Amino acid sequence: METFQHKNGYKRIFKENKLTLGLFIPIESYSGDTPTMENHIQMAQKADELGFGALWVRDIPLHDPYFGDVGQIYDPWVYLGLLSAYTEKIALGTGSIVFPLRHPIHLAKAAASVDQLSKGRLVLGIASGDRRVEFPAFNINIPSRGEAFRETFGYFKQVLHENFPIIDSKVGKIQGNAGVIPKPYQNDIPIIITGSSRQSFDWVSEHGDGWMYYPRGLEQQAQTVQAWRNTTSTFKPFLQSLYIDLTEDPDREPRPIHLGFQLGRNYLIQFLKSLEAIGVNHVMLNLKYGQRDAEDVMEELAAEVLPHFPSITS
């Protein structure tokens, strides 16, 4: 099975037994659910220049105050198009596109467009969705979102690869007389499945080119990574997110925060090395809960932490 070593985004951040670092956009610290998005393009460019592996955007169609986070505000495909124009080497990832809420033709058209415009830097994270207010707004039955995910996935893959497909699906039909262009920059787009996405573990390992999971304690995460490795015959990367509040004191011991830690850089390096040792291949850092200026944190990470976990290619 192809492992996407030719893909510019994939090969920058994924290699067996190696861990790399990416950043969730917005690259800023803020309170409440809505970021300022001030200087956001300059921050993305700086992340590219400093050598971070990837920038990650989220797919949040509706503002749901219950979740307390609207991501980068802008539509992910529009935003990725902008990022592709203003960055050069950094991978562009989605964490994650909610497949049941979007038609597969639109998904294929958007994903291939971003992949072409960025010269193969797209890494496509996908999910079944967990914001319950969104499903009735799109006239999707919440209990059926797992089935809708599979239907959309199959249709998406077919129109992405075939020039004039024949498709008879619950979400649409094509009779071999039409097709989607453009096609991906280099044959295919790596797909990273988030959590279970309402599918069996075997389905995820068979159809995904990697697996994105949630931050857990080291012992539990080690078991999760091992379970993933046991289901895959070839290397498929394991990713996780991590919220950090990086303190000025490099030796500040870790204190738990939501889905991460407040800690000094020396403990962060130690923790990331532990994740690398158990087989985690990429960590998406989120600076939302930080107390310091995000640009200062990013520069400290680049100077002191990134050398331990460099991107695979520069």
Coordinates of C-alpha atoms in Angstrom, one line a residue:
M1 CA 0.0 0.0 0.0
E2 CA 1.3 3.5 -0.9
T3 CA 2.5 5.5 2.0
F4 CA 2.4 8.9 0.4
Q5 CA 6.2 9.4 0.7
H6 CA 5.9 11.5 -2.5
K7 CA 3.5 14.0 -1.0
N8 CA 5.0 17.2 0.1
G9 CA 2.8 17.7 3.1
Y10 CA 2.8 14.1 4.3
K11 CA 6.6 13.6 4.0
R12 CA 7.3 16.8 5.9
I13 CA 5.6 15.6 9.1
F14 CA 5.4 11.8 9.1
K15 CA 8.2 9.3 9.4
E16 CA 8.2 6.1 11.4
N17 CA 9.7 6.4 14.9
K18 CA 9.9 10.2 14.6
L19 CA 7.8 12.9 16.1
T20 CA 7.2 16.4 14.6
L21 CA 5.3 19.4 15.7
G22 CA 2.5 21.5 14.2
L23 CA 0.4 24.4 15.3
F24 CA -3.3 24.9 15.5
I25 CA -4.6 28.1 14.0
P26 CA -5.3 30.6 15.4
I27 CA -1.8 31.0 16.7
E28 CA -2.8 33.2 19.6
S29 CA -3.8 33.0 23.3
Y30 CA -7.3 34.3 24.0
S31 CA -10.2 34.0 26.4
G32 CA -13.8 33.2 25.5
D33 CA -14.7 31.3 22.3
T34 CA -13.7 33.8 19.6
P35 CA -10.1 34.7 18.7
T36 CA -9.0 38.1 17.4
M37 CA -7.3 36.7 14.3
E38 CA -4.9 39.7 14.5
N39 CA -1.8 39.2 12.4
H40 CA -2.9 35.7 11.6
I41 CA -1.2 35.5 8.2
Q42 CA 2.0 36.9 9.6
M43 CA 2.0 34.3 12.3
A44 CA 1.4 31.5 9.8
Q45 CA 4.3 32.8 7.7
K46 CA 6.5 32.9 10.8
A47 CA 5.6 29.3 11.7
D48 CA 6.6 28.3 8.1
E49 CA 9.9 30.2 8.4
L50 CA 10.7 28.8 11.8
G51 CA 10.4 25.3 10.6
F52 CA 7.2 24.0 12.2
G53 CA 5.8 20.9 10.4
A54 CA 2.2 21.8 9.8
L55 CA -0.6 24.4 10.3
W56 CA -4.0 22.9 11.3
V57 CA -7.4 24.4 10.7
R58 CA -10.8 23.3 11.9
D59 CA -14.2 22.9 10.3
I60 CA -16.8 24.6 12.5
P61 CA -19.9 25.7 10.4
L62 CA -21.9 27.0 13.3
H63 CA -21.1 28.9 16.4
D64 CA -22.1 26.7 19.3
P65 CA -21.5 28.5 22.7
Y66 CA -21.6 25.1 24.5
F67 CA -18.3 24.1 22.9
G68 CA -16.5 27.4 23.8
D69 CA -14.3 27.4 20.7
V70 CA -15.0 28.6 17.1
G71 CA -11.6 27.7 15.7
Q72 CA -10.1 30.1 13.1
I73 CA -13.6 31.5 12.4
Y74 CA -13.2 31.4 8.6
D75 CA -14.3 28.6 6.3
P76 CA -11.5 26.0 6.3
W77 CA -11.3 25.7 2.5
V78 CA -11.2 29.5 1.9
Y79 CA -8.7 29.9 4.6
L80 CA -6.5 27.0 3.3
G81 CA -6.5 28.7 -0.1
L82 CA -5.2 31.9 1.5
L83 CA -2.5 30.0 3.5
S84 CA -1.3 28.1 0.4
A85 CA -0.6 31.5 -1.2
Y86 CA 1.3 33.0 1.8
T87 CA 3.3 29.9 2.9
E88 CA 5.9 27.8 1.1
K89 CA 6.9 24.6 2.8
I90 CA 4.7 23.9 5.8
A91 CA 2.1 21.2 5.6
L92 CA -1.6 22.4 5.6
G93 CA -3.8 20.1 7.7
T94 CA -7.4 19.9 8.6
G95 CA -8.4 18.8 12.1
S96 CA -11.0 17.9 11.0
I97 CA -13.4 18.3 8.1
V98 CA -16.9 17.1 9.1
F99 CA -17.7 14.7 6.3
P100 CA -21.5 14.1 6.9
L101 CA -22.2 17.8 6.7
R102 CA -20.7 18.3 3.2
H103 CA -21.4 16.9 -0.2
P104 CA -18.6 14.7 -1.5
I105 CA -18.4 16.6 -4.8
H106 CA -17.8 19.9 -3.0
L107 CA -15.3 18.1 -0.7
A108 CA -13.4 16.6 -3.6
K109 CA -13.3 19.9 -5.6
A110 CA -12.2 21.9 -2.5
A111 CA -9.6 19.4 -1.3
A112 CA -8.0 18.9 -4.8
S113 CA -8.0 22.6 -5.4
V114 CA -6.1 23.3 -2.1
D115 CA -3.7 20.4 -2.9
Q116 CA -3.0 21.8 -6.3
L117 CA -2.6 25.4 -5.1
S118 CA -0.2 24.3 -2.3
K119 CA 1.7 21.8 -4.5
G120 CA 0.8 18.8 -2.5
R121 CA 0.9 20.1 1.0
L122 CA -2.6 19.2 2.1
V123 CA -3.1 16.6 4.8
L124 CA -6.8 15.9 5.1
G125 CA -8.1 15.1 8.6
I126 CA -11.7 14.0 8.5
A127 CA -14.4 13.2 11.2
S128 CA -18.0 12.3 11.7
G129 CA -18.6 15.4 13.8
D130 CA -19.6 16.0 17.5
R131 CA -21.4 19.3 17.6
R132 CA -25.0 18.2 17.9
V133 CA -26.5 21.6 16.9
E134 CA -25.0 21.3 13.4
F135 CA -26.7 18.1 12.3
P136 CA -30.4 19.3 12.3
A137 CA -29.2 22.6 10.7
F138 CA -28.0 20.5 7.8
N139 CA -31.0 18.1 7.9
I140 CA -28.8 15.2 9.0
N141 CA -30.1 12.6 11.4
I142 CA -27.7 12.5 14.3
P143 CA -27.9 8.7 14.8
S144 CA -27.2 8.1 11.1
R145 CA -24.0 10.3 10.9
G146 CA -21.8 7.2 11.0
E147 CA -23.5 5.8 7.9
A148 CA -23.5 9.3 6.3
F149 CA -19.7 9.5 6.9
R150 CA -19.1 6.2 5.1
E151 CA -21.3 7.2 2.2
T152 CA -19.6 10.5 1.8
F153 CA -16.2 8.9 2.2
G154 CA -16.8 6.4 -0.6
Y155 CA -18.3 8.9 -3.0
F156 CA -15.5 11.4 -2.2
K157 CA -12.7 8.9 -3.0
Q158 CA -14.4 7.8 -6.2
V159 CA -14.8 11.3 -7.7
L160 CA -11.4 12.3 -6.4
H161 CA -9.7 9.5 -8.4
E162 CA -11.9 8.7 -11.4
N163 CA -12.4 10.9 -14.4
F164 CA -15.9 9.9 -15.2
P165 CA -17.2 7.7 -12.4
I166 CA -20.4 5.7 -12.2
I167 CA -21.9 6.3 -8.8
D168 CA -25.2 5.3 -7.3
S169 CA -25.2 6.6 -3.8
K170 CA -27.7 7.9 -1.2
V171 CA -26.1 11.3 -1.6
G172 CA -26.1 11.4 -5.3
K173 CA -25.7 9.7 -8.7
I174 CA -23.3 10.1 -11.6
Q175 CA -23.8 8.1 -14.8
G176 CA -20.2 8.2 -16.2
N177 CA -20.9 11.4 -18.1
A178 CA -19.3 13.9 -15.6
G179 CA -16.4 14.2 -13.3
V180 CA -14.6 16.5 -10.8
I181 CA -11.5 18.5 -11.7
P182 CA -8.9 19.3 -10.6
K183 CA -7.4 16.1 -9.4
P184 CA -4.8 16.0 -6.6
Y185 CA -1.4 17.4 -7.1
Q186 CA 0.3 14.0 -7.0
N187 CA -2.3 11.2 -7.5
D188 CA -3.9 11.2 -4.1
I189 CA -4.4 13.1 -0.8
P190 CA -3.5 11.5 2.5
I191 CA -6.5 11.1 4.7
I192 CA -6.2 11.1 8.5
I193 CA -9.3 9.8 10.3
T194 CA -10.2 11.4 13.7
G195 CA -11.2 9.1 16.5
S196 CA -13.6 6.4 15.6
S197 CA -15.7 8.6 13.3
R198 CA -18.5 6.2 14.3
Q199 CA -16.8 3.3 12.5
S200 CA -15.2 0.1 13.6
F201 CA -11.5 0.1 14.4
D202 CA -10.8 -2.2 11.5
W203 CA -12.6 0.1 9.1
V204 CA -10.6 3.1 10.3
S205 CA -7.3 1.2 9.9
E206 CA -8.2 -0.1 6.5
H207 CA -9.4 3.2 5.0
G208 CA -7.4 5.8 6.8
D209 CA -3.8 6.7 5.9
G210 CA -3.3 7.7 9.5
W211 CA -5.2 8.2 12.8
M212 CA -5.8 11.3 14.8
Y213 CA -6.6 10.8 18.4
Y214 CA -7.1 12.8 21.6
P215 CA -4.5 13.6 24.3
R216 CA -4.4 11.0 27.0
G217 CA -2.1 10.0 29.8
L218 CA 1.1 8.4 28.6
E219 CA 0.2 4.8 29.7
Q220 CA -3.2 5.0 28.2
Q221 CA -1.9 6.6 25.0
A222 CA 0.8 3.9 24.7
Q223 CA -1.9 1.3 24.7
T224 CA -3.9 3.2 22.1
V225 CA -0.9 3.6 19.8
Q226 CA 0.0 -0.1 20.2
A227 CA -3.6 -1.1 19.3
W228 CA -3.3 1.1 16.1
R229 CA 0.0 -0.5 15.2
N230 CA -1.5 -3.9 15.7
T231 CA -4.2 -3.3 13.1
T232 CA -1.9 -1.8 10.3
S233 CA 0.5 -3.9 8.2
T234 CA 2.4 -0.8 6.9
F235 CA 3.4 2.4 8.6
K236 CA 0.4 4.7 9.2
P237 CA 1.1 7.8 11.4
F238 CA -0.5 8.5 14.8
L239 CA -1.3 12.1 15.6
Q240 CA -2.7 13.9 18.7
S241 CA -3.4 17.4 19.8
L242 CA -2.0 19.1 22.9
Y243 CA -2.9 22.4 24.6
I244 CA 0.0 24.1 26.2
D245 CA 0.5 27.2 28.4
L246 CA 4.3 27.6 28.2
T247 CA 5.7 29.4 31.2
E248 CA 8.7 31.7 31.2
D249 CA 10.3 29.5 33.8
P250 CA 11.8 26.6 31.7
D251 CA 11.7 24.3 34.7
R252 CA 8.1 24.8 35.7
E253 CA 6.6 21.4 36.5
P254 CA 3.5 20.4 34.6
R255 CA 0.0 21.5 35.8
P256 CA -3.0 20.0 34.0
I257 CA -5.2 22.4 32.0
H258 CA -7.9 21.5 29.5
L259 CA -6.5 18.8 27.2
G260 CA -3.0 19.7 28.1
F261 CA -0.6 21.3 30.5
Q262 CA 0.8 24.5 31.9
L263 CA 4.6 23.8 32.0
G264 CA 8.1 25.0 31.2
R265 CA 9.9 24.0 28.0
N266 CA 12.2 21.5 29.7
Y267 CA 9.2 19.4 30.9
L268 CA 7.5 19.9 27.5
I269 CA 10.6 18.4 25.7
Q270 CA 10.6 15.5 28.2
F271 CA 6.9 14.9 27.6
L272 CA 7.2 15.1 23.8
K273 CA 10.1 12.6 23.9
S274 CA 8.0 10.3 25.9
L275 CA 5.3 10.5 23.3
E276 CA 7.8 9.9 20.5
A277 CA 9.0 6.8 22.4
I278 CA 5.5 5.3 22.5
G279 CA 5.1 5.9 18.8
V280 CA 3.3 9.2 18.4
N281 CA 4.3 10.8 15.1
H282 CA 2.9 14.3 15.2
V283 CA 1.7 16.6 17.9
M284 CA -0.6 19.6 17.1
L285 CA 0.1 22.3 19.7
N286 CA -2.7 24.7 20.6
L287 CA -1.8 27.9 22.3
K288 CA -5.3 29.1 23.2
Y289 CA -4.9 28.9 27.0
G290 CA -1.5 30.5 27.1
Q291 CA -0.7 33.4 29.5
R292 CA 2.1 34.7 27.3
D293 CA 2.2 36.4 23.9
A294 CA 1.8 33.7 21.3
E295 CA 4.6 35.0 19.1
D296 CA 7.1 34.8 22.0
V297 CA 6.0 31.3 22.7
M298 CA 6.3 30.3 19.1
E299 CA 9.9 31.7 18.9
E300 CA 10.8 29.9 22.1
L301 CA 9.4 26.7 20.8
A302 CA 11.3 27.1 17.6
A303 CA 14.6 27.9 19.3
E304 CA 14.5 25.4 22.2
V305 CA 12.0 22.6 21.4
L306 CA 11.9 22.2 17.6
P307 CA 15.6 21.1 17.3
H308 CA 14.6 18.0 19.2
F309 CA 11.7 17.3 16.8
P310 CA 12.6 18.7 13.5
S311 CA 10.4 18.5 10.4
I312 CA 11.3 15.6 8.2
T313 CA 12.2 17.9 5.3
S314 CA 13.0 21.5 5.2

